[in-house]
XYZ file of C-alpha atoms in Angstrom:
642
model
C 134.643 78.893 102.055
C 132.016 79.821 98.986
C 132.919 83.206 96.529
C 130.164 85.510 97.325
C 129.644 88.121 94.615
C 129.857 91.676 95.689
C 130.444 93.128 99.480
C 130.727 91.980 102.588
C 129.504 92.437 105.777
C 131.492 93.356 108.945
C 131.115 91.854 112.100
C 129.300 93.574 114.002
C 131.370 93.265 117.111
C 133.932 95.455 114.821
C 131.580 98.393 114.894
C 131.510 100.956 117.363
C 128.700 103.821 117.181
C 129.435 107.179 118.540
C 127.456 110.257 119.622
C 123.683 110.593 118.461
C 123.817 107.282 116.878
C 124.709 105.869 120.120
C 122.955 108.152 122.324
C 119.879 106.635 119.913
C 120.833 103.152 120.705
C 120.524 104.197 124.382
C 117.593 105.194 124.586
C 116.213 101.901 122.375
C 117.568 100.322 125.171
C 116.508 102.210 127.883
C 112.937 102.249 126.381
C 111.206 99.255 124.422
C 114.054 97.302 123.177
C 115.192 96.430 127.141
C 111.100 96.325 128.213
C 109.283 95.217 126.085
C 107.077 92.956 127.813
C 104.876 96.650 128.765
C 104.048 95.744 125.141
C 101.418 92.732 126.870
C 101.120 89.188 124.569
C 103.541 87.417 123.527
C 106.050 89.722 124.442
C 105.293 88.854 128.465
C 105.816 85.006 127.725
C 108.817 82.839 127.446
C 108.761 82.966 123.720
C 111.158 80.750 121.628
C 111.518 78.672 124.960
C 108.323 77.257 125.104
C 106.966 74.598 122.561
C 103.610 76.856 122.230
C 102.791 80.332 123.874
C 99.032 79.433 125.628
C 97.673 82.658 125.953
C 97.060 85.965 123.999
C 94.757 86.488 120.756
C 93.634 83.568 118.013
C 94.524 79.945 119.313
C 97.046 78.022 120.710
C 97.779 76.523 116.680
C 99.153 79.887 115.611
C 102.641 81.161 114.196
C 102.590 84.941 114.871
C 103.578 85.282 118.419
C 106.858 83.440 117.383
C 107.515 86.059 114.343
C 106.788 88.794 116.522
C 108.977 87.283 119.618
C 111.550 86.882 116.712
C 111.875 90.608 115.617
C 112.736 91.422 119.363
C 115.471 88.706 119.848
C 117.454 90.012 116.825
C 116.589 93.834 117.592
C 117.833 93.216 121.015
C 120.682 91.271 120.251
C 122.428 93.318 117.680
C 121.583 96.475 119.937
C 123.412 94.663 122.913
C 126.278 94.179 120.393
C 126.642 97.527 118.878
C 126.544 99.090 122.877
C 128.057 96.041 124.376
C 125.245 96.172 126.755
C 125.256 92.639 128.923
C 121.711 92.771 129.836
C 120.340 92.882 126.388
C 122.840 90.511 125.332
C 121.862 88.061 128.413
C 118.002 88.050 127.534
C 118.510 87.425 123.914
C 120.858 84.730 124.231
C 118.507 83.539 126.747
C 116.431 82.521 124.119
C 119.041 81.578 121.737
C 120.742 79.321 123.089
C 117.723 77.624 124.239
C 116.845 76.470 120.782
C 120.419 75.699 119.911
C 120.799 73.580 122.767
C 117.355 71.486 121.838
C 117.459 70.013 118.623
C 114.734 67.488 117.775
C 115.979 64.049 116.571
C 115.791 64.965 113.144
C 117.925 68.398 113.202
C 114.615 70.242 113.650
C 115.125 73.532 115.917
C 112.647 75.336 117.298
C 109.295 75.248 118.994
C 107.121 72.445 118.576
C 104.064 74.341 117.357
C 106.236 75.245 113.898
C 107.176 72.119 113.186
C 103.568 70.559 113.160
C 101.537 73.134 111.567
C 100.335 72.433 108.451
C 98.502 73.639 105.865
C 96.705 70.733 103.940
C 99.050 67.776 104.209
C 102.136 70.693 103.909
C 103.900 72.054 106.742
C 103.547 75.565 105.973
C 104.375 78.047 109.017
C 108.753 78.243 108.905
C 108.670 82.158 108.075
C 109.438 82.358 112.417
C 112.234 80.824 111.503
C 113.767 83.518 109.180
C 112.951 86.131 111.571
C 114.632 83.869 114.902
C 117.851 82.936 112.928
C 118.704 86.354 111.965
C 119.258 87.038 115.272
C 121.305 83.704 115.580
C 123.464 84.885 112.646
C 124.175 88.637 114.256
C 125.070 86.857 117.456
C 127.679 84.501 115.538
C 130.064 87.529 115.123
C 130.623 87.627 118.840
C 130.406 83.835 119.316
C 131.217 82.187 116.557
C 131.203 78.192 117.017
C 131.118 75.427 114.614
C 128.610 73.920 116.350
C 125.705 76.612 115.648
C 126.251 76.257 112.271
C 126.247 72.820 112.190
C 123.256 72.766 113.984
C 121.826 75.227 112.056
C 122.671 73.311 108.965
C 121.271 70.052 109.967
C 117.690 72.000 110.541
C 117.383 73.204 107.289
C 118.816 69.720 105.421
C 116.223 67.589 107.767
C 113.755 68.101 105.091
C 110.997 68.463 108.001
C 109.622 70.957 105.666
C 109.756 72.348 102.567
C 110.323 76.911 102.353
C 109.172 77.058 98.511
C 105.695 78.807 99.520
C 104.576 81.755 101.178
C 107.139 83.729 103.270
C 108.535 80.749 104.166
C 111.037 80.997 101.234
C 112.673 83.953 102.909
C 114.633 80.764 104.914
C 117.190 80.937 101.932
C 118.506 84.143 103.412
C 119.768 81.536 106.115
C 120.624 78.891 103.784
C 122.597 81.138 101.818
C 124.779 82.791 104.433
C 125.481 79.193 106.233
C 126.853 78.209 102.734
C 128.771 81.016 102.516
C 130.189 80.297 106.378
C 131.072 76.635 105.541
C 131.547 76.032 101.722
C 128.694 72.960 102.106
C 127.335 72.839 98.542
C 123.949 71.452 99.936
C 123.052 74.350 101.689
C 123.377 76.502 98.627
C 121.490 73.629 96.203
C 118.789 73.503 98.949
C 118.433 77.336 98.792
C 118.267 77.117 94.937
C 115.869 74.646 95.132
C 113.009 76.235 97.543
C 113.735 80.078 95.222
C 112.657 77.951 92.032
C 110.030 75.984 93.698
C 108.616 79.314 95.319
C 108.495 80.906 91.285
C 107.130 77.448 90.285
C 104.278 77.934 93.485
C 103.522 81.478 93.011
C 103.346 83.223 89.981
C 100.757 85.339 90.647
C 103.328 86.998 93.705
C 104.768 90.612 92.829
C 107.969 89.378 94.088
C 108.419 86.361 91.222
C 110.994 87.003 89.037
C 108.792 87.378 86.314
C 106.493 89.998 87.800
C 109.575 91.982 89.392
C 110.874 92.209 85.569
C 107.988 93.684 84.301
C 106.788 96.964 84.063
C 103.613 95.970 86.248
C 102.732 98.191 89.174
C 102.663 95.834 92.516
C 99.587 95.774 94.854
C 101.299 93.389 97.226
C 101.046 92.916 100.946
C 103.631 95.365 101.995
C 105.816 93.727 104.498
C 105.767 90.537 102.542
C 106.960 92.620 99.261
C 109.942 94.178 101.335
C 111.047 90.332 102.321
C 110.814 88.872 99.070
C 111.587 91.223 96.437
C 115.272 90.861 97.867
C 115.811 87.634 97.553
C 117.209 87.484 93.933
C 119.855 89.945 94.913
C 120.592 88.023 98.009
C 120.997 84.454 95.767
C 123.061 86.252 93.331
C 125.864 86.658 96.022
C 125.958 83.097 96.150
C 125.172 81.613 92.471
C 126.033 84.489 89.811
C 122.454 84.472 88.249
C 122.085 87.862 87.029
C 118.754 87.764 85.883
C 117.847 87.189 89.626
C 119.871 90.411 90.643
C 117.806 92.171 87.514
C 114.615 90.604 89.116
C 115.368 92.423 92.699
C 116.670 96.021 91.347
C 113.909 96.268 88.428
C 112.027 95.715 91.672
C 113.473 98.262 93.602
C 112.748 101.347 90.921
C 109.248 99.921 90.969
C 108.909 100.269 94.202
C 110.286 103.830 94.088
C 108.461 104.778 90.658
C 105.091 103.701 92.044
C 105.328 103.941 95.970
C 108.551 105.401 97.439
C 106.641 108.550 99.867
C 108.838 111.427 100.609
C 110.296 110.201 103.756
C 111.821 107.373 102.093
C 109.704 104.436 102.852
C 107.401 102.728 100.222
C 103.443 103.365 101.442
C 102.427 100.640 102.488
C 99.217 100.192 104.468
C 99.231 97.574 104.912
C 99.114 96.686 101.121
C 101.375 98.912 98.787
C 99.388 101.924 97.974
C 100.593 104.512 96.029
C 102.158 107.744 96.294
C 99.685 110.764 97.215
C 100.063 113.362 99.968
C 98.351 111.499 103.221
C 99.695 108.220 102.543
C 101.500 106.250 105.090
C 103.047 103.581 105.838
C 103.160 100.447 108.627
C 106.694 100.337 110.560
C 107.713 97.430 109.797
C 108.449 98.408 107.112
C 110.686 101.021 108.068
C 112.538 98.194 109.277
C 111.910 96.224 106.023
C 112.936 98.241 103.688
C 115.967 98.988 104.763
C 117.380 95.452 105.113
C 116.416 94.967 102.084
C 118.322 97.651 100.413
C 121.123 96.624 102.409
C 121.017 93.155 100.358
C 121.509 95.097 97.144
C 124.058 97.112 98.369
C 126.100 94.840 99.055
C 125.535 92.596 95.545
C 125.870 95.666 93.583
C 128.140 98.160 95.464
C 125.800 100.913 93.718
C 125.597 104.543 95.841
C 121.767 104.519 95.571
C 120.771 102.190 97.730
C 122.995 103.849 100.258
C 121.435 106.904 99.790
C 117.680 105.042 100.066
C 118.726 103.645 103.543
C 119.849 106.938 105.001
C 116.748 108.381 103.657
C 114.527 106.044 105.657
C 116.531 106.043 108.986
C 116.874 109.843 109.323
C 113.154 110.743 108.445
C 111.057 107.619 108.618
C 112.544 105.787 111.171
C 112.548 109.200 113.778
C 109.518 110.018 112.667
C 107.397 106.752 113.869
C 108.581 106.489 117.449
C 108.512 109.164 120.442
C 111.583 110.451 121.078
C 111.892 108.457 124.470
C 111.645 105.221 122.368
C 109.395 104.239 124.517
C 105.831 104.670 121.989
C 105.517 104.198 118.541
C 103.263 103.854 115.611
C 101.576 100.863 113.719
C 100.956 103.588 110.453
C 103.104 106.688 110.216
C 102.702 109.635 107.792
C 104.811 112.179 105.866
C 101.078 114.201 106.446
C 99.512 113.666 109.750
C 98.152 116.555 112.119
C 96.630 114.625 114.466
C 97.500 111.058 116.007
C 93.936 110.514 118.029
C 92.080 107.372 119.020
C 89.594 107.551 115.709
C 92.173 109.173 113.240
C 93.655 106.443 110.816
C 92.862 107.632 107.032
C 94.040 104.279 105.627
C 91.772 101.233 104.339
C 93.122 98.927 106.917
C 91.081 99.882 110.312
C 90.542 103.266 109.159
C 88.931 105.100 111.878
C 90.803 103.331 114.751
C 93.483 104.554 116.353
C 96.759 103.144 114.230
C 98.331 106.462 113.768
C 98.705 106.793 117.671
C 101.724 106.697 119.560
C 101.587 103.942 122.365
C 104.113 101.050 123.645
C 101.489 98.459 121.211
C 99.859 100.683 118.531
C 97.415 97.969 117.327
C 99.542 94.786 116.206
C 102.522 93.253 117.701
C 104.087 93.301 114.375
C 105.831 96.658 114.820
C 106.499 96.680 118.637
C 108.485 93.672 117.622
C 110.351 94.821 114.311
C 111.147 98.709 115.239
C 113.852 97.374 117.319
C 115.770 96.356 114.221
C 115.775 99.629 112.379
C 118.685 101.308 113.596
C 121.397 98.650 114.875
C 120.770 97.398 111.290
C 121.789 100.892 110.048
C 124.674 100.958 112.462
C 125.621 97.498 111.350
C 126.191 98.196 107.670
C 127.658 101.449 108.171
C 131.000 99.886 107.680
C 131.356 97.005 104.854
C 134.193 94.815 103.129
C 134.991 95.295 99.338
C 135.445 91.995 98.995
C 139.580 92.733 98.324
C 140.815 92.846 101.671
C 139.354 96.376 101.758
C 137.159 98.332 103.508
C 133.978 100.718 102.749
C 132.057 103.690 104.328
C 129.003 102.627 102.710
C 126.492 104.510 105.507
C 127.675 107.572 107.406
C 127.440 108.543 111.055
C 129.883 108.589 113.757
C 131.176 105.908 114.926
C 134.300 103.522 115.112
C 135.673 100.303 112.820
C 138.597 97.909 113.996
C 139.526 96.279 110.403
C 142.862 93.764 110.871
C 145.441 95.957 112.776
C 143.617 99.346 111.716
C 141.510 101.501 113.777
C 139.016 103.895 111.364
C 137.325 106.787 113.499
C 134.611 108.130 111.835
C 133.847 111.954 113.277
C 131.701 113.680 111.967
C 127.352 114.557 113.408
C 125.781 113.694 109.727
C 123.555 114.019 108.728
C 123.859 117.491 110.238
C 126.980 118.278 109.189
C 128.288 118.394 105.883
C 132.047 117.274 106.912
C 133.668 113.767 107.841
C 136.530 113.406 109.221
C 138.176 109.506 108.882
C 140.949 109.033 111.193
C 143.562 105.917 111.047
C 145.343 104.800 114.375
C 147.809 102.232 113.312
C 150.615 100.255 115.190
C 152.915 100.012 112.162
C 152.173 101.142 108.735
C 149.199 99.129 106.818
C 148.586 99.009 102.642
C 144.915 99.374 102.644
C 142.276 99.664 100.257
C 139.719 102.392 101.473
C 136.075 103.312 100.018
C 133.754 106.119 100.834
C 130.447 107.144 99.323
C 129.469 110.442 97.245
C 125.899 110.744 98.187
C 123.703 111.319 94.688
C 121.935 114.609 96.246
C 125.842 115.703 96.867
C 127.159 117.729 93.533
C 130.216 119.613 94.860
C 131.960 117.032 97.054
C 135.532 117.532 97.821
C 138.370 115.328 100.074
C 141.710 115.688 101.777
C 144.129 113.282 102.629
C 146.552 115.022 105.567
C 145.434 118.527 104.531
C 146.389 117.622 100.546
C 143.489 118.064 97.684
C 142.620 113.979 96.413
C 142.142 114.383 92.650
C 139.840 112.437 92.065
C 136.019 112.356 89.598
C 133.465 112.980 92.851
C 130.510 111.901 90.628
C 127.290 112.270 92.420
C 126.239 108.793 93.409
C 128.909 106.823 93.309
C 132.142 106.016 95.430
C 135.302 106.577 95.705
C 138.347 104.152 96.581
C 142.012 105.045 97.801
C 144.474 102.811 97.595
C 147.530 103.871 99.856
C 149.854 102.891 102.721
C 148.058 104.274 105.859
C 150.370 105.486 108.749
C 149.015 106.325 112.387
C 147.712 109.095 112.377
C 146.556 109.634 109.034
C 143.310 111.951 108.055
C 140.665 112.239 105.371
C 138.759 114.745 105.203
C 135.507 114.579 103.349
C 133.540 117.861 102.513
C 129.489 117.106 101.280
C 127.891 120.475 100.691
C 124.015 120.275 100.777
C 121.902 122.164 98.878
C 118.181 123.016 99.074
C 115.698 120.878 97.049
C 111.695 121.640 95.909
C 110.862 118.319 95.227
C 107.702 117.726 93.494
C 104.962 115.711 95.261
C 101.434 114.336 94.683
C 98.862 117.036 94.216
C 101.070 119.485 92.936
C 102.577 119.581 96.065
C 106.018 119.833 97.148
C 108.428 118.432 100.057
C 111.792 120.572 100.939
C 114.983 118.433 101.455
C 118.673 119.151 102.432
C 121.030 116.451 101.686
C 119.372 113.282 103.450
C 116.832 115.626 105.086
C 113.412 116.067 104.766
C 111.959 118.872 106.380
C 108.679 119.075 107.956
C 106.292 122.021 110.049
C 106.980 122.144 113.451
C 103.536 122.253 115.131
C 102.401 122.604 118.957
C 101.354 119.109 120.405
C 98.810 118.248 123.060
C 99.612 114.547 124.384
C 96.990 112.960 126.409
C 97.877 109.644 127.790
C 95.001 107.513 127.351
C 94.005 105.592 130.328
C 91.772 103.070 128.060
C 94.780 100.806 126.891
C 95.147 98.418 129.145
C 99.033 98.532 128.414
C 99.402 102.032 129.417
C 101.297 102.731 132.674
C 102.922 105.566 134.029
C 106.711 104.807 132.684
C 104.991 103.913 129.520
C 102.317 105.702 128.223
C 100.021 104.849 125.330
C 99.613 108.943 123.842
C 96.942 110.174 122.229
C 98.736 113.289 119.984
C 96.161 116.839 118.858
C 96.878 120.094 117.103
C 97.680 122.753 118.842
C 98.694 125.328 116.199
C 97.768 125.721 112.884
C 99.198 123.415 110.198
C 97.246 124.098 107.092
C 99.551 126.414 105.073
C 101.319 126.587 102.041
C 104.601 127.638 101.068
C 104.947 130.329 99.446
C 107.303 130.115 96.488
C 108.471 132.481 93.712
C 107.808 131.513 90.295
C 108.904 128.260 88.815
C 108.748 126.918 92.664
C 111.955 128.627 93.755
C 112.382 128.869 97.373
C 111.976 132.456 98.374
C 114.442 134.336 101.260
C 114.214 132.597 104.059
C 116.172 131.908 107.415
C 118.150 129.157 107.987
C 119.003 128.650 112.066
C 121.822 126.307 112.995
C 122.090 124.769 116.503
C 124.876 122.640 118.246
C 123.993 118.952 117.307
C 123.514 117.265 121.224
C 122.814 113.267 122.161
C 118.801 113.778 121.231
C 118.462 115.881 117.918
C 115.352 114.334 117.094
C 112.830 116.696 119.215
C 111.670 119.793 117.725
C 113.327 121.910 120.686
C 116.985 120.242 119.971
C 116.269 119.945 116.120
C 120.313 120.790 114.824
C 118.226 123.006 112.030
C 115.474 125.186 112.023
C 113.843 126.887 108.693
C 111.735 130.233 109.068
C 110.140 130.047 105.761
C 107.274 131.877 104.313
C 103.460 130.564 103.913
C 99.662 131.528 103.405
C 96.766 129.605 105.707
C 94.319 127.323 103.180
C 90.952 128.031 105.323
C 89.321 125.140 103.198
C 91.811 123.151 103.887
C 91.113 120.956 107.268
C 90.630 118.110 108.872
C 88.157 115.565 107.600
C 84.982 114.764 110.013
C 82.643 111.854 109.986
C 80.304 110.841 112.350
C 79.994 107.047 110.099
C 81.963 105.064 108.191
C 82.103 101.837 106.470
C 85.167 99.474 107.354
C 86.464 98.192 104.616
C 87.312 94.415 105.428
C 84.327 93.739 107.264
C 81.690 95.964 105.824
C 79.856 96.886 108.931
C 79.023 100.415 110.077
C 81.046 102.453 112.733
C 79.778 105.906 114.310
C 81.870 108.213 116.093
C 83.873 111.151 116.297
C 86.204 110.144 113.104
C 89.069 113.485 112.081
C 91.131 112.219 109.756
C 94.209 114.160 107.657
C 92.746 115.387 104.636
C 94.557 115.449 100.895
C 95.767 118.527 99.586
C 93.647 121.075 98.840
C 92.334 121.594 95.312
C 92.433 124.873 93.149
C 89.635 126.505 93.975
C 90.489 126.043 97.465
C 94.304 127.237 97.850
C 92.594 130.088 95.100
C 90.973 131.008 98.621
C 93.894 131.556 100.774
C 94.518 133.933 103.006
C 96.920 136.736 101.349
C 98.606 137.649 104.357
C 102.046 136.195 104.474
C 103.256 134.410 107.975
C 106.373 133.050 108.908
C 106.439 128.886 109.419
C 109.017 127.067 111.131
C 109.937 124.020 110.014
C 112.301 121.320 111.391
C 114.016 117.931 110.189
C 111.210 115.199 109.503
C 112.623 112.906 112.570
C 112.537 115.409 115.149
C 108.253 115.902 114.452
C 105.157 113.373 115.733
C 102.407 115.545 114.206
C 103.523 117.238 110.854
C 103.726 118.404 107.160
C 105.992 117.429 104.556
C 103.910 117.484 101.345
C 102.978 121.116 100.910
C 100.622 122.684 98.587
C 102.117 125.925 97.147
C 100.507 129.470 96.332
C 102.500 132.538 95.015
């Protein structure tokens, strides 16, 4: 076997979730993750069991359909995993062990169409690839056999095609954890070699070593950032280089320096766009984002990417599908009031209807890759240290089997402020034990079997105990939350507690719109309007204190992400902003294409200005607001008056 650097993942079959996250996992299942061919092309074809997929958008020469197919497989599969559901597990491995079972003469797996693509005299289109093999890799934990990773080996030492260009690089994530499975040097040179030949190809990228060093602000496709500004940290596990790690977390405080929006996702629409108060961001990248931060995690074992993953799941991840997980979003907001057919704000097909919530929002990108948000949470929850040791790196509840130790994790966090870690034990077991201080956490305090641990609880960091654990054995870990004004574009603000962001809870009117051809009655393509008014701002005491307000606490139950079940609910006061409302057009100019649209266009203004919030009303109201995850239409970036 190779030394990897840093953590370790667990198997995934070693990781049980319980309550909401579960209850979550559910209802992935019970919505798109188990269905979603209601999603139309390629989702209603055979996918990676036919050579090419003959119908659907663009032409029969085209990668896509595979990515897209791709991002289901592996959402699916580690969802079936983490519920041991057989279904899901039977249609994913459906299509796994399809292409395991048909190699090509030369090692080549796959369909057909990949292998022959080209672009010039280069085959160019192996990005699928990354996307299908993840799911191969999850899968492993539950059926691990020499003979996947020898095939899976032999594909990527067949030389059919070189991964130095493009996306197509991201392959070294699969190069790199077969080496570390078998020990086989020539996986990890042929990784090494397709990294430096991707710097040598593209130095203009935001994600080349160079570039991620600097202090340059990156315009970069998105999606393509969030799968290649990882990859230093994820070939430092494997060959030491620092200066690759450096490369991938000067990255990382880029991307929360120039982009990071309050919900804890970078905007990106689909380029990276900057921070400012009706930004957004494409879902994907909720997914994205995420996995990447998992990658530096577990190369650095530093508390802050921790914290940026909960961030995203609770708030962004919530927040961008209906709570029925049966709709979701192509471009979600931190600020958006209305979800209509003609209401995207952003560049890319501004004036369509991205921001909606329907089974296929507008590209089959993020029906595909939504699926992979959460298992991937649930998945690194629990990690190894590397020691013969074991780490809470993630919190929820949920269950971990390590060696002859079983680790119950009970607790309804984010919600609640206490964990409780059980051991059940045969016999008694020396064991090395880590758990995480969040950053936002400054008073935490633990218990081991009802006795103070004396130990430095430094915000951000964690904590290890080293002890003989005997069945039955407790810690208890306290996190008090406390409120935070954070500051936001436009001299706004966002209010947070803990992992928390909290948002207005508004009155919805869904309409089901019967022009999307996808739309059916057990999945409906929604169409989301105002009901109530939204345009207020808090009203804070000087220096942006929060003033008295009412903080309601509910019993956490299996769906706390609706606004009637939200765990918390804020009674906060606010002034209405008459200026300040939706946007109307009647034309516009798209921005790709440059031709002229008319129509009824209402799009989520920025905040208002001075000499507007100078007009607001001076009679205070009471506002409710409501955890981020549990609204569709919403505000989180406030403006603020006296």
């Amino acid at each position: 076997m190779s030394v990897l650097h840093g953590w370790r993942e667990r198997p995934l079959t070693t990781i049980k979730p319980r309550g909401w996250l579960r209850s979550f996992l559910e209802r992935q299942r019970d919505g798109l993750t188990g269905h979603l061919e209601v999603a139309g092309y390629p989702f209603d074809t055979e996918g990676w069991r036919r050579d090419t997929l003959p119908r659907g958008q663009g032409t029969l020469a085209s990668w896509w359909p595979f990515e897209q197919y791709g991002y289901w497989i592996d959402g699916m599969v580690r969802c079936g995993l983490l519920l041991d559901d057989a279904g899901l597990l039977r249609r994913a491995r459906r299509q796994i062990d399809h292409v395991l079972a048909h190699p090509d003469r030369d090692g080549y797996l796959g369909p057909s169409l990949l292998k022959t693509l080209t672009t010039g005299e280069r085959p160019s289109e192996r990005w699928p690839h990354a996307v299908f093999f993840r799911a191969v890799m999850a899968d492993y934990d539950a059926r691990p056999s020499r003979g996947t990773l020898d095939r899976m080996a032999r594909h990527y030492l067949s030389n059919t095609a070189p991964h130095d260009a493009t996306r197509n690089v991201c392959n070294v994530e699969q190069m790199a954890w077969l080496y570390a499975q078998t020990g086989r040097r020539a996986l990890l040179d042929e990784a090494v070699r397709n990294y430096e030949g991707f710097l040598r190809n593209s130095p203009t990228s935001g994600a080349h070593v160079d570039n991620l060093l600097s202090e340059e602000r990156s315009g970069d496709h998105g999606p393509t950032y969030m799968e290649l500004f990882k990859l230093g940290a994820l070939l430092y596990r494997v060959t030491g280089r620092r200066r690759w790690l450096q490369a991938s977390r000067n990255g990382y405080r880029k991307l929360v320096r120039d982009h990071l929006l309050i919900d804890g996702v970078p905007s990106t629409t689909e380029h990276l766009r900057g921070i400012y108060s009706n930004a957004g961001h494409e879902t994907c990248v909720i997914a994205d984002y995420p996995w990447a931060l998992g990658y530096l995690l577990l190369a650095t074992g530093d508390a802050a990417y921790a914290d940026g993953i909960e961030k995203a799941c609770f708030n962004a991840l919530p927040g961008a599908v209906t709570p029925d997980f049966k709709a979701l979003q192509y471009f979600s907001n931190p600020n958006q009031v209305i979800a209509g057919p003609a209401s995207n704000n952003h560049p890319h097909g501004c004036g369509c209807g991205h921001l909606t919530f329907r089974p296929n929002p507008a590209t089959e990108c993020c029906p595909g890759n939504v699926h992979r948000a959460l298992p991937n949470y649930a998945a690194r929850m629990w990690m190894e240290d590397g020691r013969g040791g074991v780490v809470a790196a993630l919190y929820g509840p949920s269950e971990v089997t390590v060696g002859a130790v079983r680790i119950s994790e009970e607790t309804q966090y984010p919600f609640d402020e206490n964990i409780t870690f059980r051991f059940a034990t045969r016999s008694p077991a020396r064991l090395r034990f880590t758990f995480r201080i969040p950053g936002w956490c400054r008073y935490a305090a633990a218990e081991i079997n009802g006795r103070p641990l004396r130990r430095d609880f430094t915000p951000g960091s964690f904590v290890t105990v080293a002890r003989e654990f005997r069945d039955g054995d407790r810690l208890d870990l306290h996190l008090p939350k406390e409120w935070s004004v954070t500051p936001g574009p436009e001299r706004g603000v966002s209010l947070e507690l803990g992992p928390l962001v909290f948002a207005l809870r508004m009155k919805e009117r869904w309409e089901a719109d019967g022009k999307d051809p996808r739309s059916t009655a057990a999945f409906p393509a929604w169409n989301v309007f105002p009901e109530s008014p939204w345009n207020y701002a808090l009203a804070l005491r000087r220096g942006r204190k929060l003033p008295p307000f009412e903080l309601i606490a509910r019993p956490v139950g299996d769906n706390p992400w609706t606004p009637d079940t939200a765990p918390y609910v804020v009674r906060m006061p606010a002034r209405r902003v008459p200026g300040w409302k939706l946007e109307r057009r009647t034309r516009l100019v798209e921005a790709w294409s440059k031709k002229e649209r008319r129509g009824d266009f209402r799009f989520m203004p920025l905040l208002p200005d001075r000499a507007t919030l100078a007009r607001a009303s001076r009679r205070v109201e009471t506002v409710e607001l409501v955890p981020y995850g549990a609204t569709c239409l919403r505000v989180s970036v406030f403006p603020v008056v006296g």
